[in-house]
PDB file of C-alpha atoms and ligand atoms in Angstrom:
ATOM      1  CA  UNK A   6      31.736  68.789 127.567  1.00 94.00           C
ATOM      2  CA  UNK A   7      33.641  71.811 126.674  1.00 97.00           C
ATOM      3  CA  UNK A   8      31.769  74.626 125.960  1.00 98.00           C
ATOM      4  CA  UNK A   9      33.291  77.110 123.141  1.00 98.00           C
ATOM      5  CA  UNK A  10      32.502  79.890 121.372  1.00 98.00           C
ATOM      6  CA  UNK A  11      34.779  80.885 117.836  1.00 99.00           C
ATOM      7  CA  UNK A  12      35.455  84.837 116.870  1.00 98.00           C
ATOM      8  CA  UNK A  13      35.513  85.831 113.743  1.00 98.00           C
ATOM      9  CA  UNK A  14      35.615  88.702 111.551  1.00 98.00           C
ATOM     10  CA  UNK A  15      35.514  87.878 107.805  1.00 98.00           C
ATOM     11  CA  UNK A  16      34.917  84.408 105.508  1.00 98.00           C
ATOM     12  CA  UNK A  17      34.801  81.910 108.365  1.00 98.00           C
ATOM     13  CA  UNK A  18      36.791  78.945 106.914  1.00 98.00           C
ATOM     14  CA  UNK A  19      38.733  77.971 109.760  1.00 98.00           C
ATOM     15  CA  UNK A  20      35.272  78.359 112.131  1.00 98.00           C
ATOM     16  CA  UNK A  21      33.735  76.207 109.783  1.00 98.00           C
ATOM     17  CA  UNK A  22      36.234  73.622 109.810  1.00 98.00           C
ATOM     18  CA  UNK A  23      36.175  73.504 113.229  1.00 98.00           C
ATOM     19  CA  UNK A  24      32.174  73.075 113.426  1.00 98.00           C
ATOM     20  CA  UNK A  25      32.467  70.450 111.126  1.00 98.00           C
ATOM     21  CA  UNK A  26      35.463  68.217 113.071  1.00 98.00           C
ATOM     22  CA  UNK A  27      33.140  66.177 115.137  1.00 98.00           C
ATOM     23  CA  UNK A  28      35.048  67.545 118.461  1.00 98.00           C
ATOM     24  CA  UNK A  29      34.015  66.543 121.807  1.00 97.00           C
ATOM     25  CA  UNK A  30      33.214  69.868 121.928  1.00 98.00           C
ATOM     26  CA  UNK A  31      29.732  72.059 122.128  1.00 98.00           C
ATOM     27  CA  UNK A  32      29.738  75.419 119.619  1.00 98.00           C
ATOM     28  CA  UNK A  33      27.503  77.886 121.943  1.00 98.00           C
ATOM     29  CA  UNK A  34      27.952  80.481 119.798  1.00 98.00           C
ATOM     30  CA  UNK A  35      30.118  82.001 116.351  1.00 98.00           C
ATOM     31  CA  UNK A  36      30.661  85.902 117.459  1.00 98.00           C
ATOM     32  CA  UNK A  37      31.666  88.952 114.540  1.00 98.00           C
ATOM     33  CA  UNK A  38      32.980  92.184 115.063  1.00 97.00           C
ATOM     34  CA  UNK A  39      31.459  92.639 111.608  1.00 97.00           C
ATOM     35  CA  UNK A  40      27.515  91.934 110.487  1.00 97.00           C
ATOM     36  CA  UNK A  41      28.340  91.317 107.090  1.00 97.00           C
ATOM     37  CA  UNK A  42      31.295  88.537 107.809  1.00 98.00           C
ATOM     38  CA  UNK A  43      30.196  85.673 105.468  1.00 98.00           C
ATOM     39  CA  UNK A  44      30.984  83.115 108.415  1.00 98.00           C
ATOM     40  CA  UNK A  45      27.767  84.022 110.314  1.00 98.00           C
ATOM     41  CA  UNK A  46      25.520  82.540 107.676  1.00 98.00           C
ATOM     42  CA  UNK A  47      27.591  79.207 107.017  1.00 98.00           C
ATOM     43  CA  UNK A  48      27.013  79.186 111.128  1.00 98.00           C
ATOM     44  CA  UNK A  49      23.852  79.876 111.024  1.00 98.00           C
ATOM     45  CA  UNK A  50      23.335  77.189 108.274  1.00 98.00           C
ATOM     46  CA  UNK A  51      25.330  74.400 111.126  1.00 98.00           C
ATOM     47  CA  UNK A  52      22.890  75.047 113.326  1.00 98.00           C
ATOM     48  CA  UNK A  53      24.790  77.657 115.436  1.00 98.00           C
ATOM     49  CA  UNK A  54      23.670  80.664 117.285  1.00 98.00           C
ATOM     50  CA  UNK A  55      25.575  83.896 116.519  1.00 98.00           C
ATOM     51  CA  UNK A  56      25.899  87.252 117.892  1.00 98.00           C
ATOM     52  CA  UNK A  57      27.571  90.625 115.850  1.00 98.00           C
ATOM     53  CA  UNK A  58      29.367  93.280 118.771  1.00 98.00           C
ATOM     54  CA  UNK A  59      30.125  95.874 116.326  1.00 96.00           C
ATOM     55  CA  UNK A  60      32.984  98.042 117.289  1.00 92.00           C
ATOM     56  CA  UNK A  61      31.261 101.258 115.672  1.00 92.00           C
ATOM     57  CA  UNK A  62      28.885 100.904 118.201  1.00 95.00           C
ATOM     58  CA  UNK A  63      31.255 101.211 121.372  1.00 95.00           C
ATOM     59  CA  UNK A  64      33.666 104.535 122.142  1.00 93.00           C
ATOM     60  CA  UNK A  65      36.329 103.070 123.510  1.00 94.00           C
ATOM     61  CA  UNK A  66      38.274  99.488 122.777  1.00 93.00           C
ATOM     62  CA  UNK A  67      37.664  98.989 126.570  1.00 94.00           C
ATOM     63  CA  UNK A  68      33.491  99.268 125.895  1.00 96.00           C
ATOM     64  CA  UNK A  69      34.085  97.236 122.997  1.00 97.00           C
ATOM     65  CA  UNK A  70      35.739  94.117 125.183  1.00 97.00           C
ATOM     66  CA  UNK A  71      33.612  94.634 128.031  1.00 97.00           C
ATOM     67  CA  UNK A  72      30.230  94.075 125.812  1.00 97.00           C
ATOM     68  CA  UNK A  73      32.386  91.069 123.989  1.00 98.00           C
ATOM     69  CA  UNK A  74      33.290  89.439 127.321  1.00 98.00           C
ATOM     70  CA  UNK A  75      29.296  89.979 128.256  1.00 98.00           C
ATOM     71  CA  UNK A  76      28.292  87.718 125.300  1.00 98.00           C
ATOM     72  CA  UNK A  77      30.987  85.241 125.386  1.00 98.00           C
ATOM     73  CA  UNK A  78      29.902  84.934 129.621  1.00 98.00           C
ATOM     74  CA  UNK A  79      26.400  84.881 128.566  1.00 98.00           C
ATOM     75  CA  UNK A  80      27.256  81.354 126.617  1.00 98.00           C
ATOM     76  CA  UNK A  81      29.552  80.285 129.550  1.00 98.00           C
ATOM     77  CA  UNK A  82      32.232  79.560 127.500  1.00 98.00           C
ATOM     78  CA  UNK A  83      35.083  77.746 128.988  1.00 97.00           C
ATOM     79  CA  UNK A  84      37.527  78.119 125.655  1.00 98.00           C
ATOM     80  CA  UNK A  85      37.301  81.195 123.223  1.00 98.00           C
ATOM     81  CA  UNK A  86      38.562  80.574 119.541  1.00 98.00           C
ATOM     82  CA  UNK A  87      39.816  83.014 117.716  1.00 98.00           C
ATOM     83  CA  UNK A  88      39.269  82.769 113.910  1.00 98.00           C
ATOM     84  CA  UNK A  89      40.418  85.076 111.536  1.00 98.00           C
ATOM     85  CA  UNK A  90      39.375  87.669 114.308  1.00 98.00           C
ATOM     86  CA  UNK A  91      40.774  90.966 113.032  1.00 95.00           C
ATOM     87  CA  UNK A  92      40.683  93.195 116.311  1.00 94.00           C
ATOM     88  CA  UNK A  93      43.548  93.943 118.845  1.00 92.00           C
ATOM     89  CA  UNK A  94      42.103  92.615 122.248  1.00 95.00           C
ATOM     90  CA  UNK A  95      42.483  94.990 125.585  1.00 96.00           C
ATOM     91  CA  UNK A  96      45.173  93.524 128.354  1.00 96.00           C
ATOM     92  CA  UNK A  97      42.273  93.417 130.456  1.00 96.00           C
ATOM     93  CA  UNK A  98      40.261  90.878 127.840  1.00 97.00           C
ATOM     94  CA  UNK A  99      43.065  88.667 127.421  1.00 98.00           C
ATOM     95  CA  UNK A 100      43.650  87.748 130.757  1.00 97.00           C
ATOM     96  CA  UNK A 101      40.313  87.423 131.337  1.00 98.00           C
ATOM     97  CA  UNK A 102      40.388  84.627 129.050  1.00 98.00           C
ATOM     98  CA  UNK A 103      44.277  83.618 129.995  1.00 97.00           C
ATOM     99  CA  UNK A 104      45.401  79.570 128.966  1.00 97.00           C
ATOM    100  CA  UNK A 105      41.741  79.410 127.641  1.00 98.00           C
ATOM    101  CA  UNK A 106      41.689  81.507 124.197  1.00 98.00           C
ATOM    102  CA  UNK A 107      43.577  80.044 120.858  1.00 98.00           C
ATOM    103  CA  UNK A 108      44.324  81.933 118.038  1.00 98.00           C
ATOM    104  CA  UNK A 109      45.330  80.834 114.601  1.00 98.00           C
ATOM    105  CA  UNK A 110      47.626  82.367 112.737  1.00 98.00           C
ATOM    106  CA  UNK A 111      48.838  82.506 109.428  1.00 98.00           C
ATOM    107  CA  UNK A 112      52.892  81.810 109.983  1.00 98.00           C
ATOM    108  CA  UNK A 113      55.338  79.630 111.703  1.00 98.00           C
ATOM    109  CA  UNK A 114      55.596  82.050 114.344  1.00 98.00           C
ATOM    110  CA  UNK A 115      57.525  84.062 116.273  1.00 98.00           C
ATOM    111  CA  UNK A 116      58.201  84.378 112.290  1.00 98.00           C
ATOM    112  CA  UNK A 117      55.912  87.062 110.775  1.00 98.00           C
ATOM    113  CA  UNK A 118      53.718  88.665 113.439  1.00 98.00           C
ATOM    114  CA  UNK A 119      50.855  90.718 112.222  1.00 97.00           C
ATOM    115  CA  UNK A 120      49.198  90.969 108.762  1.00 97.00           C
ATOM    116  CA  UNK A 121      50.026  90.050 105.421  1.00 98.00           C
ATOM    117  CA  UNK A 122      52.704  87.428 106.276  1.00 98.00           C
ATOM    118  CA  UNK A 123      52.481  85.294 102.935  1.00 98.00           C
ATOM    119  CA  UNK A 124      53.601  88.299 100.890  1.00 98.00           C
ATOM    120  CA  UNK A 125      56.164  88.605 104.194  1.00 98.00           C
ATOM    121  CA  UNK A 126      57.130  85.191 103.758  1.00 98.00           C
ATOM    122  CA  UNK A 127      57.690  85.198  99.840  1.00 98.00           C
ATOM    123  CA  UNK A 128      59.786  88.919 100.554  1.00 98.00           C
ATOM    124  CA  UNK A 129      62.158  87.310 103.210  1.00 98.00           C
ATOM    125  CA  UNK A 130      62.819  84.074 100.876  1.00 98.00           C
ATOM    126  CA  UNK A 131      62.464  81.739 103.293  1.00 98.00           C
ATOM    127  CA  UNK A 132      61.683  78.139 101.987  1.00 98.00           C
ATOM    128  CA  UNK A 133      59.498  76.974 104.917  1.00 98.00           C
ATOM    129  CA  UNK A 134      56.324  78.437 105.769  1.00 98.00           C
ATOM    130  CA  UNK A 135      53.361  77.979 107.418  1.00 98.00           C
ATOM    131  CA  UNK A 136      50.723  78.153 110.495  1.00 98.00           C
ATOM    132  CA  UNK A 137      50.325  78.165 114.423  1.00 98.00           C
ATOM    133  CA  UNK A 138      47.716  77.424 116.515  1.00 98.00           C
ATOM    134  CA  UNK A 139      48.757  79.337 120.105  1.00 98.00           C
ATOM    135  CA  UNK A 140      47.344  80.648 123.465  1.00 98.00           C
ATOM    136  CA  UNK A 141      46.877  84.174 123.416  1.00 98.00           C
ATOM    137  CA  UNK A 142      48.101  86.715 125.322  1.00 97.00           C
ATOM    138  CA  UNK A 143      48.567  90.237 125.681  1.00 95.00           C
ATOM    139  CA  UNK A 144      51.742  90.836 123.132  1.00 95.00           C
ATOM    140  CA  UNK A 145      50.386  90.504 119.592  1.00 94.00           C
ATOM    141  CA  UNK A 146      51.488  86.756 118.211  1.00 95.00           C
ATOM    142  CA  UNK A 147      53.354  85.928 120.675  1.00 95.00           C
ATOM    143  CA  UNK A 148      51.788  83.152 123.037  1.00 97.00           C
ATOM    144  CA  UNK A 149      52.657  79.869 124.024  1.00 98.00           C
ATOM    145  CA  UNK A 150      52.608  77.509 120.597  1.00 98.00           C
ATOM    146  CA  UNK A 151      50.462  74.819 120.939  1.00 98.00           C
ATOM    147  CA  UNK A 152      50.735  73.292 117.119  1.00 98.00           C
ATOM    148  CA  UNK A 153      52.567  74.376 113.964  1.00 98.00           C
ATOM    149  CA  UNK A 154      52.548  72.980 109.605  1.00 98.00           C
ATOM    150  CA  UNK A 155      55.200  73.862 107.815  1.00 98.00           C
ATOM    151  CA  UNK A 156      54.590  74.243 103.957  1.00 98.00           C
ATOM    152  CA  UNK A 157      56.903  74.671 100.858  1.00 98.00           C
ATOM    153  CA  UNK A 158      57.558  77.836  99.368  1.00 98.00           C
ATOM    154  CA  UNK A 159      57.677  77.024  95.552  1.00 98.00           C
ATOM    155  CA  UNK A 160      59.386  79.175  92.989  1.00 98.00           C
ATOM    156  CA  UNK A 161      56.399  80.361  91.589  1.00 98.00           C
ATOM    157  CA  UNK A 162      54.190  81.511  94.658  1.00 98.00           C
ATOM    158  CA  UNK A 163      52.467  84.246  94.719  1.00 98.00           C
ATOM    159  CA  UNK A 164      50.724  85.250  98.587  1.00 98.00           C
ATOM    160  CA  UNK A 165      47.606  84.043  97.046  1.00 98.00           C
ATOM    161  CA  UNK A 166      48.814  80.174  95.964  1.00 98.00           C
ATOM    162  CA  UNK A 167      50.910  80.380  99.043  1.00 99.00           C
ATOM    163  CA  UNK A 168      48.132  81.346 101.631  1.00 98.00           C
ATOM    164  CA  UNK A 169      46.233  78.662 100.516  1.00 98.00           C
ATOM    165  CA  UNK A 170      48.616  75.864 100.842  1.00 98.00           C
ATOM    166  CA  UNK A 171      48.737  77.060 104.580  1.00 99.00           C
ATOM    167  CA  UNK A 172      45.299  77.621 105.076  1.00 98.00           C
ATOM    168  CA  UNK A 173      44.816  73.836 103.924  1.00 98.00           C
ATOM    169  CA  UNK A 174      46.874  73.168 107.063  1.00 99.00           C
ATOM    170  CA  UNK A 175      45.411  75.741 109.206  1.00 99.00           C
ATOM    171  CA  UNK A 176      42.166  73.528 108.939  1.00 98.00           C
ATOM    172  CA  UNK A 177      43.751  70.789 109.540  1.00 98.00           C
ATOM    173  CA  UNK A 178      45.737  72.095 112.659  1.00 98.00           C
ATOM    174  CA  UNK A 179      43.350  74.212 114.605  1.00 98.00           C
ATOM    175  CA  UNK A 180      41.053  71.189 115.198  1.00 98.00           C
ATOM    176  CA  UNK A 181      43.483  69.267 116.448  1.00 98.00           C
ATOM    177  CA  UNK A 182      44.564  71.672 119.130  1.00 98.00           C
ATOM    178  CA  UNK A 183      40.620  72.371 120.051  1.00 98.00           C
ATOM    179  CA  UNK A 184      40.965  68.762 120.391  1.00 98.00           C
ATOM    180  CA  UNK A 185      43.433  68.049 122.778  1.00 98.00           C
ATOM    181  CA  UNK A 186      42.475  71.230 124.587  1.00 98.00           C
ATOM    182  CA  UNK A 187      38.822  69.473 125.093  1.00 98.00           C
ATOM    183  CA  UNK A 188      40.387  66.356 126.585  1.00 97.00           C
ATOM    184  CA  UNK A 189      42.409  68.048 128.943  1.00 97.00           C
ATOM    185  CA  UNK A 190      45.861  67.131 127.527  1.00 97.00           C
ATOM    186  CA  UNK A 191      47.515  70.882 127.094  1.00 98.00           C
ATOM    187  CA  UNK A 192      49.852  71.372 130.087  1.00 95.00           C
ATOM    188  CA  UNK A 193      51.572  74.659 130.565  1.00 92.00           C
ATOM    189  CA  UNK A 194      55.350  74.217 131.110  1.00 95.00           C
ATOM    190  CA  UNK A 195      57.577  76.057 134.058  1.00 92.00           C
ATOM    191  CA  UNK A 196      59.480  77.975 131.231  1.00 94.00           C
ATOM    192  CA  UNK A 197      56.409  78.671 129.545  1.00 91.00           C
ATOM    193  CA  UNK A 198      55.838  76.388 126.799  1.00 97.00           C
ATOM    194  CA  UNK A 199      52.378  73.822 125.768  1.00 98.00           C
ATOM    195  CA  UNK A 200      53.469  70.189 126.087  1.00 97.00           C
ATOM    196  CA  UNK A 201      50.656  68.089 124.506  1.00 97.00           C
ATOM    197  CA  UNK A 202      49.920  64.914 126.850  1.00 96.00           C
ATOM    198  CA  UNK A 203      49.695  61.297 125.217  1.00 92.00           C
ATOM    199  CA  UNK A 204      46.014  60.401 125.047  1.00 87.00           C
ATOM    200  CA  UNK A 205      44.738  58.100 127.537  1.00 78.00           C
ATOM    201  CA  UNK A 206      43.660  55.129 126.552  1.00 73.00           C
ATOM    202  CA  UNK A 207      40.293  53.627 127.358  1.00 71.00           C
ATOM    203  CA  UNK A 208      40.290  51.107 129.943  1.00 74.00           C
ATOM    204  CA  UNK A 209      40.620  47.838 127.952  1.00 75.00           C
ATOM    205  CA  UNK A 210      42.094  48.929 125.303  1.00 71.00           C
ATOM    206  CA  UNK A 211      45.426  47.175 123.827  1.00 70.00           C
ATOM    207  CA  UNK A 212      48.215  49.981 124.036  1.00 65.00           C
ATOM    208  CA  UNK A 213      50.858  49.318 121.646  1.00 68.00           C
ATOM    209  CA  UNK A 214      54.615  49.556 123.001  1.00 67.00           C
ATOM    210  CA  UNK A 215      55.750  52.349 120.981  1.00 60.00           C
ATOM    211  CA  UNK A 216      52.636  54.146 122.772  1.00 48.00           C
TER     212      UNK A 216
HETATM  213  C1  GAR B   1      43.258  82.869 108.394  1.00 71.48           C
HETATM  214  O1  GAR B   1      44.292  82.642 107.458  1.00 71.48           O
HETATM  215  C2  GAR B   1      43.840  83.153 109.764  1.00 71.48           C
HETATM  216  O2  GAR B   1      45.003  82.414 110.024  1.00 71.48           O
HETATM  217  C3  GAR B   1      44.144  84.607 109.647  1.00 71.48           C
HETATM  218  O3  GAR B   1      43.061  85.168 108.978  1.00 71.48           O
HETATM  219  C4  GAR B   1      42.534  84.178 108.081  1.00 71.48           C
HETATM  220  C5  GAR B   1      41.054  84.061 108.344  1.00 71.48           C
HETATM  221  O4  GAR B   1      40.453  83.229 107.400  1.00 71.48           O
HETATM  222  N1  GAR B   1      44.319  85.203 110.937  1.00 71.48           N
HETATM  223  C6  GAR B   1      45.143  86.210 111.190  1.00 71.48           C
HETATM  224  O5  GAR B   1      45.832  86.741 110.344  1.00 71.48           O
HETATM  225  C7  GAR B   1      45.173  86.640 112.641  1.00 71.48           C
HETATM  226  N2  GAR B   1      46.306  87.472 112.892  1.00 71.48           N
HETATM  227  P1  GAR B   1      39.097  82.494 107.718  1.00 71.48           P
HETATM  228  O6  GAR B   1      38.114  83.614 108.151  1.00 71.48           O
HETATM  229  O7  GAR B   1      38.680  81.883 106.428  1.00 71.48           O
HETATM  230  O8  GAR B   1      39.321  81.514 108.816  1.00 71.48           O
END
């Protein structure tokens, strides 16, 4: 079975709704940048082990990913989620991890890299908005797109009613990526791109003919 660990910095909802999607998938660990993120307890409380690498602690962003990469090594993780994890990774770290670490993120990207994207969104006037679940790599946001929800913008949004019509989705998309990712049906394209293969089905099952 897949072994995975999930990053986080902060509240933890999108870890948590991946903990609690019954995945084909075994959570060796929850790691924070931050001791006091509130996502370690609701973890802790699943019945996950969890580790804090506190940046304060390091000199140097390379020290920093170098301890990270220990931990996450130490669980033998063969997929690393990122959750709401707040910290600019080394080129180094991500390609340590390369076609292996997700990211979610709060946008239809390439659309609004970066922080504070509802506000973003509800400045640029666009009517669609939303989340991605992608691979990471080194540029910031900018990995192959593995899943995206699109949301309404209504008239009267304000970031805060708006985030949380996409972070409704985000929980809803990121498992389904972990998902396929766990039974082996993301397949990097020639140009680049995440085609998602059909599921197999189990031997003796009825297949319909739409598939
Ligand atoms: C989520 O909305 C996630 O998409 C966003 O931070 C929030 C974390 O919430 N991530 C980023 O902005 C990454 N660039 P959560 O801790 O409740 O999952």
């Amino acid at each position: 079975m897949t072994r995975a660990v999930v990053l986080i910095s902060g509240r933890g909802s999108n870890m948590e709704a991946l903990l609690r999607a019954g995945l084909p998938v075994e959570f060796a660990a929850v790691i924070s940048n931050r001791a006091e993120a509130q996502g370690l307890a609701i973890a802790r409380g699943l019945g996950v082990d969890t580790a804090v690498v506190d940046a304060r602690e390091y000199a140097d962003r390379e020290a920093f990913d170098a301890r990270l990469a220990e931990v996450i090594d130490g669980h033998r993780a063969d997929l690393v989620c990122l959750a709401g994890f707040m910290r600019i990774l080394s080129e180094g770290f991500v390609e340590r991890y390369a076609g292996r670490m997700l990211n979610i993120h709060p946008s239809l990207l390439p659309l609004f890299t970066g922080l504070d994207t509802h506000a973003r969104a509800l400045a640029a006037g666009v009517k669609l908005h939303g989340c991605t679940v992608h691979f990471v790599t080194p540029e910031l946001d900018a990995g192959p797109i593995v899943v995206q929800a699109a949301v309404p913008v209504l008239d009267d949004d304000t970031p805060e009613s708006l985030g949380a019509r996409v972070l409704a989705q985000e929980h809803r998309i990121y498992p389904m990526a972990v998902r396929w990712f766990a039974e082996g049906r993301l397949e990097a394209t020639q140009d680049g791109r995440v085609r998602v293969k059909r599921a197999v089905a189990p031997a003796g099952a009825l297949v319909s003919p739409a598939g």
